[in-house]
mmCIF file of C-alpha atoms in Angstrom:
data_model
loop_
_atom_site.group_PDB
_atom_site.id
_atom_site.type_symbol
_atom_site.label_atom_id
_atom_site.label_comp_id
_atom_site.label_asym_id
_atom_site.label_seq_id
_atom_site.Cartn_x
_atom_site.Cartn_y
_atom_site.Cartn_z
ATOM 1 C CA GLU U 1 103.686 -0.955 -69.475
ATOM 2 C CA VAL U 2 106.371 -3.108 -71.020
ATOM 3 C CA GLN U 3 106.433 -6.467 -69.292
ATOM 4 C CA VAL U 4 106.874 -10.204 -69.620
ATOM 5 C CA VAL U 5 105.198 -12.729 -67.338
ATOM 6 C CA GLU U 6 106.399 -16.301 -66.947
ATOM 7 C CA SER U 7 104.355 -19.298 -65.853
ATOM 8 C CA GLY U 8 104.401 -23.068 -65.876
ATOM 9 C CA GLY U 9 106.959 -23.896 -63.221
ATOM 10 C CA GLY U 10 106.477 -26.648 -60.701
ATOM 11 C CA LEU U 11 107.801 -29.854 -59.153
ATOM 12 C CA VAL U 12 108.908 -32.548 -61.584
ATOM 13 C CA ARG U 13 110.633 -35.865 -61.092
ATOM 14 C CA PRO U 14 114.015 -36.491 -62.715
ATOM 15 C CA GLY U 15 113.508 -37.561 -66.295
ATOM 16 C CA GLY U 16 110.235 -35.697 -66.521
ATOM 17 C CA SER U 17 109.093 -32.877 -68.756
ATOM 18 C CA LEU U 18 107.625 -29.421 -68.326
ATOM 19 C CA ARG U 19 106.736 -26.486 -70.558
ATOM 20 C CA LEU U 20 107.326 -22.925 -69.450
ATOM 21 C CA SER U 21 105.488 -19.977 -70.960
ATOM 22 C CA CYS U 22 106.169 -16.267 -71.115
ATOM 23 C CA VAL U 23 103.574 -13.731 -72.256
ATOM 24 C CA ALA U 24 104.710 -10.303 -73.392
ATOM 25 C CA SER U 25 102.807 -7.038 -73.356
ATOM 26 C CA GLY U 26 103.451 -3.357 -73.914
ATOM 27 C CA PHE U 27 105.775 -3.860 -76.883
ATOM 28 C CA ILE U 28 105.682 -5.325 -80.382
ATOM 29 C CA PHE U 29 106.721 -8.872 -79.518
ATOM 30 C CA ARG U 30 107.375 -9.999 -83.099
ATOM 31 C CA ASN U 31 110.101 -7.354 -83.422
ATOM 32 C CA TYR U 32 112.219 -8.700 -80.560
ATOM 33 C CA THR U 33 114.455 -11.673 -80.039
ATOM 34 C CA MET U 34 113.949 -13.408 -76.691
ATOM 35 C CA HIS U 35 115.987 -15.349 -74.150
ATOM 36 C CA TRP U 36 115.528 -17.735 -71.254
ATOM 37 C CA VAL U 37 117.919 -17.286 -68.320
ATOM 38 C CA ARG U 38 117.967 -19.275 -65.090
ATOM 39 C CA LEU U 39 119.145 -18.825 -61.518
ATOM 40 C CA ALA U 40 119.817 -22.023 -59.623
ATOM 41 C CA PRO U 41 119.887 -22.058 -55.803
ATOM 42 C CA GLY U 42 123.243 -20.825 -54.590
ATOM 43 C CA LYS U 43 124.480 -20.275 -58.125
ATOM 44 C CA GLY U 44 124.733 -17.374 -60.540
ATOM 45 C CA LEU U 45 122.732 -16.324 -63.560
ATOM 46 C CA GLU U 46 123.025 -18.731 -66.498
ATOM 47 C CA TRP U 47 121.872 -18.037 -70.029
ATOM 48 C CA VAL U 48 119.766 -20.959 -71.286
ATOM 49 C CA SER U 49 118.383 -20.262 -74.745
ATOM 50 C CA TYR U 50 117.762 -17.665 -77.463
ATOM 51 C CA ILE U 51 115.235 -17.386 -80.267
ATOM 52 C CA SER U 52 115.220 -14.874 -83.092
ATOM 53 C CA ASN U 53 112.239 -12.608 -83.632
ATOM 54 C CA THR U 54 110.963 -14.788 -86.455
ATOM 55 C CA GLY U 55 111.777 -18.063 -84.725
ATOM 56 C CA SER U 56 114.153 -19.081 -87.492
ATOM 57 C CA ALA U 57 117.277 -19.106 -85.307
ATOM 58 C CA ARG U 58 117.597 -20.834 -81.940
ATOM 59 C CA TYR U 59 120.583 -21.327 -79.668
ATOM 60 C CA TYR U 60 121.064 -23.304 -76.476
ATOM 61 C CA ALA U 61 123.520 -23.539 -73.621
ATOM 62 C CA ALA U 62 125.572 -26.723 -73.736
ATOM 63 C CA SER U 63 123.994 -27.818 -70.452
ATOM 64 C CA VAL U 64 120.505 -28.023 -72.000
ATOM 65 C CA LYS U 65 121.146 -28.693 -75.688
ATOM 66 C CA GLY U 66 119.218 -31.699 -76.920
ATOM 67 C CA ARG U 67 116.853 -31.617 -73.944
ATOM 68 C CA PHE U 68 115.251 -28.138 -74.102
ATOM 69 C CA THR U 69 113.423 -26.550 -77.035
ATOM 70 C CA ILE U 70 112.630 -22.868 -77.311
ATOM 71 C CA SER U 71 109.734 -21.666 -79.435
ATOM 72 C CA ARG U 72 107.440 -18.685 -79.848
ATOM 73 C CA ASP U 73 103.985 -17.746 -81.121
ATOM 74 C CA ASN U 74 104.099 -14.163 -82.321
ATOM 75 C CA ALA U 75 100.345 -14.083 -82.861
ATOM 76 C CA LYS U 76 99.883 -14.731 -79.138
ATOM 77 C CA ASN U 77 102.868 -12.680 -77.914
ATOM 78 C CA SER U 78 104.165 -15.820 -76.268
ATOM 79 C CA LEU U 79 107.505 -17.514 -75.688
ATOM 80 C CA PHE U 80 107.909 -21.118 -74.597
ATOM 81 C CA LEU U 81 110.545 -23.466 -73.231
ATOM 82 C CA GLN U 82 109.866 -27.181 -73.538
ATOM 83 C CA MET U 83 112.070 -29.005 -71.064
ATOM 84 C CA ASN U 84 112.547 -32.758 -71.362
ATOM 85 C CA SER U 85 114.763 -35.287 -69.579
ATOM 86 C CA LEU U 86 114.932 -32.998 -66.590
ATOM 87 C CA ARG U 87 117.774 -33.353 -64.108
ATOM 88 C CA ASP U 88 118.291 -32.235 -60.527
ATOM 89 C CA GLU U 89 120.672 -29.557 -61.763
ATOM 90 C CA ASP U 90 117.880 -27.956 -63.824
ATOM 91 C CA THR U 91 116.263 -26.808 -60.569
ATOM 92 C CA ALA U 92 116.173 -23.027 -60.827
ATOM 93 C CA VAL U 93 114.067 -19.951 -61.274
ATOM 94 C CA TYR U 94 113.601 -19.435 -65.012
ATOM 95 C CA TYR U 95 113.321 -15.929 -66.401
ATOM 96 C CA CYS U 96 112.396 -14.781 -69.858
ATOM 97 C CA ALA U 97 114.192 -11.668 -71.011
ATOM 98 C CA ARG U 98 113.741 -9.393 -73.983
ATOM 99 C CA GLY U 99 116.541 -9.403 -76.529
ATOM 100 C CA TRP U 100 117.371 -7.311 -79.564
ATOM 101 C CA PHE U 101 114.969 -5.078 -81.448
ATOM 102 C CA CYS U 102 114.836 -6.229 -85.053
ATOM 103 C CA GLY U 103 113.562 -4.013 -87.835
ATOM 104 C CA ALA U 104 113.008 -4.913 -91.449
ATOM 105 C CA THR U 105 116.684 -5.310 -92.297
ATOM 106 C CA SER U 106 118.742 -5.400 -89.105
ATOM 107 C CA CYS U 107 118.719 -5.801 -85.340
ATOM 108 C CA SER U 108 119.895 -3.398 -82.648
ATOM 109 C CA MET U 109 121.917 -5.138 -79.981
ATOM 110 C CA ASP U 110 121.487 -2.280 -77.508
ATOM 111 C CA ASP U 111 118.167 -3.528 -76.163
ATOM 112 C CA SER U 112 119.334 -6.909 -75.033
ATOM 113 C CA PHE U 113 118.209 -8.112 -71.609
ATOM 114 C CA ASP U 114 116.497 -4.837 -70.723
ATOM 115 C CA VAL U 115 113.166 -6.388 -69.703
ATOM 116 C CA TRP U 116 112.827 -9.386 -67.362
ATOM 117 C CA GLY U 117 109.901 -11.233 -65.919
ATOM 118 C CA GLN U 118 109.381 -12.171 -62.282
ATOM 119 C CA GLY U 119 110.485 -15.722 -62.992
ATOM 120 C CA THR U 120 108.884 -19.142 -62.607
ATOM 121 C CA SER U 121 110.344 -21.779 -60.308
ATOM 122 C CA LEU U 122 111.232 -25.309 -61.384
ATOM 123 C CA THR U 123 112.175 -27.987 -58.881
ATOM 124 C CA VAL U 124 113.404 -31.337 -60.148
ATOM 125 C CA SER U 125 113.347 -33.852 -57.332
ATOM 126 C CA THR U 126 112.092 -37.247 -56.264
ATOM 127 C CA VAL H 1 133.989 -16.057 -73.440
ATOM 128 C CA VAL H 2 134.635 -16.453 -69.731
ATOM 129 C CA MET H 3 133.676 -13.546 -67.514
ATOM 130 C CA THR H 4 135.527 -13.227 -64.198
ATOM 131 C CA GLN H 5 134.363 -10.888 -61.460
ATOM 132 C CA SER H 6 136.166 -9.713 -58.349
ATOM 133 C CA PRO H 7 135.652 -9.555 -55.530
ATOM 134 C CA LEU H 8 132.931 -12.179 -55.098
ATOM 135 C CA SER H 9 131.927 -10.649 -51.768
ATOM 136 C CA LEU H 10 132.000 -6.944 -51.026
ATOM 137 C CA PRO H 11 131.124 -5.649 -47.547
ATOM 138 C CA VAL H 12 130.684 -1.889 -47.703
ATOM 139 C CA THR H 13 129.878 0.927 -45.293
ATOM 140 C CA LEU H 14 126.809 3.005 -46.025
ATOM 141 C CA GLY H 15 127.755 6.170 -47.856
ATOM 142 C CA GLN H 16 131.111 4.808 -48.953
ATOM 143 C CA PRO H 17 132.090 3.929 -52.541
ATOM 144 C CA ALA H 18 132.190 0.415 -53.962
ATOM 145 C CA SER H 19 133.831 -1.000 -57.044
ATOM 146 C CA ILE H 20 133.374 -4.313 -58.854
ATOM 147 C CA SER H 21 135.764 -5.571 -61.505
ATOM 148 C CA CYS H 22 134.878 -7.755 -64.483
ATOM 149 C CA THR H 23 137.410 -9.264 -66.866
ATOM 150 C CA SER H 24 136.627 -11.108 -70.084
ATOM 151 C CA SER H 25 138.775 -13.856 -71.587
ATOM 152 C CA GLN H 26 138.817 -12.026 -74.915
ATOM 153 C CA SER H 27 138.137 -8.515 -76.136
ATOM 154 C CA LEU H 28 134.457 -7.578 -76.145
ATOM 155 C CA VAL H 29 134.781 -5.110 -78.981
ATOM 156 C CA TYR H 30 132.182 -6.162 -81.554
ATOM 157 C CA SER H 31 132.648 -5.942 -85.288
ATOM 158 C CA GLY H 32 130.766 -2.647 -85.492
ATOM 159 C CA GLY H 33 133.007 -1.040 -82.868
ATOM 160 C CA ASP H 34 130.563 -1.222 -79.946
ATOM 161 C CA THR H 35 131.299 -3.185 -76.798
ATOM 162 C CA TYR H 36 128.388 -5.203 -75.441
ATOM 163 C CA LEU H 37 129.085 -5.398 -71.730
ATOM 164 C CA ASN H 38 126.102 -5.109 -69.388
ATOM 165 C CA TRP H 39 125.771 -4.902 -65.613
ATOM 166 C CA PHE H 40 122.793 -6.341 -63.746
ATOM 167 C CA GLN H 41 121.556 -6.002 -60.184
ATOM 168 C CA LEU H 42 119.766 -8.869 -58.463
ATOM 169 C CA ARG H 43 118.166 -7.740 -55.227
ATOM 170 C CA PRO H 44 116.881 -10.360 -52.771
ATOM 171 C CA GLY H 45 113.486 -11.632 -53.893
ATOM 172 C CA GLN H 46 113.481 -9.621 -57.103
ATOM 173 C CA SER H 47 114.156 -10.191 -60.787
ATOM 174 C CA PRO H 48 117.403 -9.155 -62.440
ATOM 175 C CA ARG H 49 117.515 -5.508 -63.440
ATOM 176 C CA ARG H 50 119.820 -4.120 -66.085
ATOM 177 C CA LEU H 51 121.749 -1.140 -64.735
ATOM 178 C CA ILE H 52 124.321 -0.454 -67.426
ATOM 179 C CA TYR H 53 124.528 -1.374 -71.118
ATOM 180 C CA LYS H 54 127.391 -1.017 -73.592
ATOM 181 C CA VAL H 55 129.924 -0.493 -70.784
ATOM 182 C CA SER H 56 128.838 2.903 -69.532
ATOM 183 C CA ASN H 57 125.243 3.708 -70.494
ATOM 184 C CA ARG H 58 122.902 3.893 -67.532
ATOM 185 C CA ASP H 59 119.402 2.518 -67.967
ATOM 186 C CA SER H 60 116.408 4.730 -67.379
ATOM 187 C CA GLY H 61 115.619 5.113 -63.686
ATOM 188 C CA VAL H 62 119.025 3.914 -62.497
ATOM 189 C CA PRO H 63 120.481 6.308 -59.903
ATOM 190 C CA ASP H 64 123.466 8.306 -61.080
ATOM 191 C CA ARG H 65 125.574 6.906 -58.240
ATOM 192 C CA PHE H 66 125.985 3.851 -60.505
ATOM 193 C CA SER H 67 128.537 4.147 -63.285
ATOM 194 C CA GLY H 68 130.296 1.775 -65.632
ATOM 195 C CA SER H 69 133.656 2.067 -67.317
ATOM 196 C CA GLY H 70 136.279 0.052 -69.125
ATOM 197 C CA SER H 71 137.277 -1.226 -72.519
ATOM 198 C CA GLY H 72 138.539 -4.313 -74.291
ATOM 199 C CA THR H 73 138.681 -6.960 -71.586
ATOM 200 C CA ASP H 74 138.553 -4.957 -68.351
ATOM 201 C CA PHE H 75 135.442 -3.351 -66.960
ATOM 202 C CA THR H 76 134.305 -1.791 -63.700
ATOM 203 C CA LEU H 77 131.008 -1.008 -62.010
ATOM 204 C CA ASN H 78 131.260 1.799 -59.477
ATOM 205 C CA ILE H 79 128.786 2.852 -56.837
ATOM 206 C CA SER H 80 129.769 6.306 -55.630
ATOM 207 C CA ARG H 81 127.942 6.163 -52.289
ATOM 208 C CA VAL H 82 126.373 2.878 -51.282
ATOM 209 C CA GLU H 83 122.818 2.983 -49.991
ATOM 210 C CA ALA H 84 120.911 0.250 -48.156
ATOM 211 C CA GLU H 85 118.825 -0.503 -51.255
ATOM 212 C CA ASP H 86 121.985 -1.425 -53.175
ATOM 213 C CA VAL H 87 122.359 -4.704 -51.268
ATOM 214 C CA GLY H 88 122.251 -7.635 -53.653
ATOM 215 C CA VAL H 89 124.299 -9.522 -56.215
ATOM 216 C CA TYR H 90 125.782 -7.767 -59.223
ATOM 217 C CA TYR H 91 126.600 -9.502 -62.497
ATOM 218 C CA CYS H 92 128.459 -8.488 -65.589
ATOM 219 C CA MET H 93 127.417 -10.111 -68.873
ATOM 220 C CA GLN H 94 128.906 -10.064 -72.331
ATOM 221 C CA GLY H 95 126.808 -9.876 -75.479
ATOM 222 C CA SER H 96 129.550 -9.453 -78.072
ATOM 223 C CA HIS H 97 130.468 -13.084 -78.726
ATOM 224 C CA TRP H 98 127.430 -15.314 -78.885
ATOM 225 C CA PRO H 99 126.192 -17.872 -78.441
ATOM 226 C CA PRO H 100 126.463 -18.337 -75.576
ATOM 227 C CA TRP H 101 125.828 -15.094 -73.755
ATOM 228 C CA THR H 102 127.903 -15.349 -70.579
ATOM 229 C CA PHE H 103 127.640 -13.899 -67.098
ATOM 230 C CA GLY H 104 130.249 -13.357 -64.445
ATOM 231 C CA GLN H 105 129.972 -15.347 -61.214
ATOM 232 C CA GLY H 106 128.305 -12.480 -59.389
ATOM 233 C CA THR H 107 129.488 -10.140 -56.637
ATOM 234 C CA LYS H 108 127.502 -10.036 -53.409
ATOM 235 C CA VAL H 109 127.296 -6.526 -51.966
ATOM 236 C CA GLU H 110 126.368 -6.316 -48.314
ATOM 237 C CA ILE H 111 126.415 -3.624 -45.666
ATOM 238 C CA LYS H 112 129.086 -3.868 -42.960
#
């Protein structure tokens, strides 16, 4: 079964740090780009970050740039999100989502956001 | 690219049709000719689920009462006959002009 499972959420004080993890199974992880997306209470879905299948390209939403770092370990089928300088407004459920399939020479954009995890909850509060 | 959905709240009667509109601030036609506009369903207590990709392609396992249409900057998600399990929030998302990938505000579908 194709799936991704997030973990690492919790309660953190403003200014604190946390690292989220996402473990993939059922597909060849190294062939796919990956995303983090969040859903804050009472708000809509917000794209947070992207990483290419090799890890060479990374993009961030303006709201987290400079504070969050996305990374991956293809040998362990794992995706990470290091979150520093956390703010109240970072409180959300964080989802990892599968992105594009990338072959030897190109990527197919059809597969984007077709697989989501159950999410891991982050609360930033005093 | 800003994605704008309407309505934001949609009370519907069971068995009746429903329609959600999504407008992008610029054309979503990608350089290769495809249009990367997805629709997602977020049921209460569940993870987002992709329903439609590239405007009108239904994902595996999605009931055929869901359909997507549109082109350029204007897109629509239609539910031909709403069922109780369709309650939730629906989002459009563009994947043609990135980063960032952008979602609409969401449309809450509820039963009257």
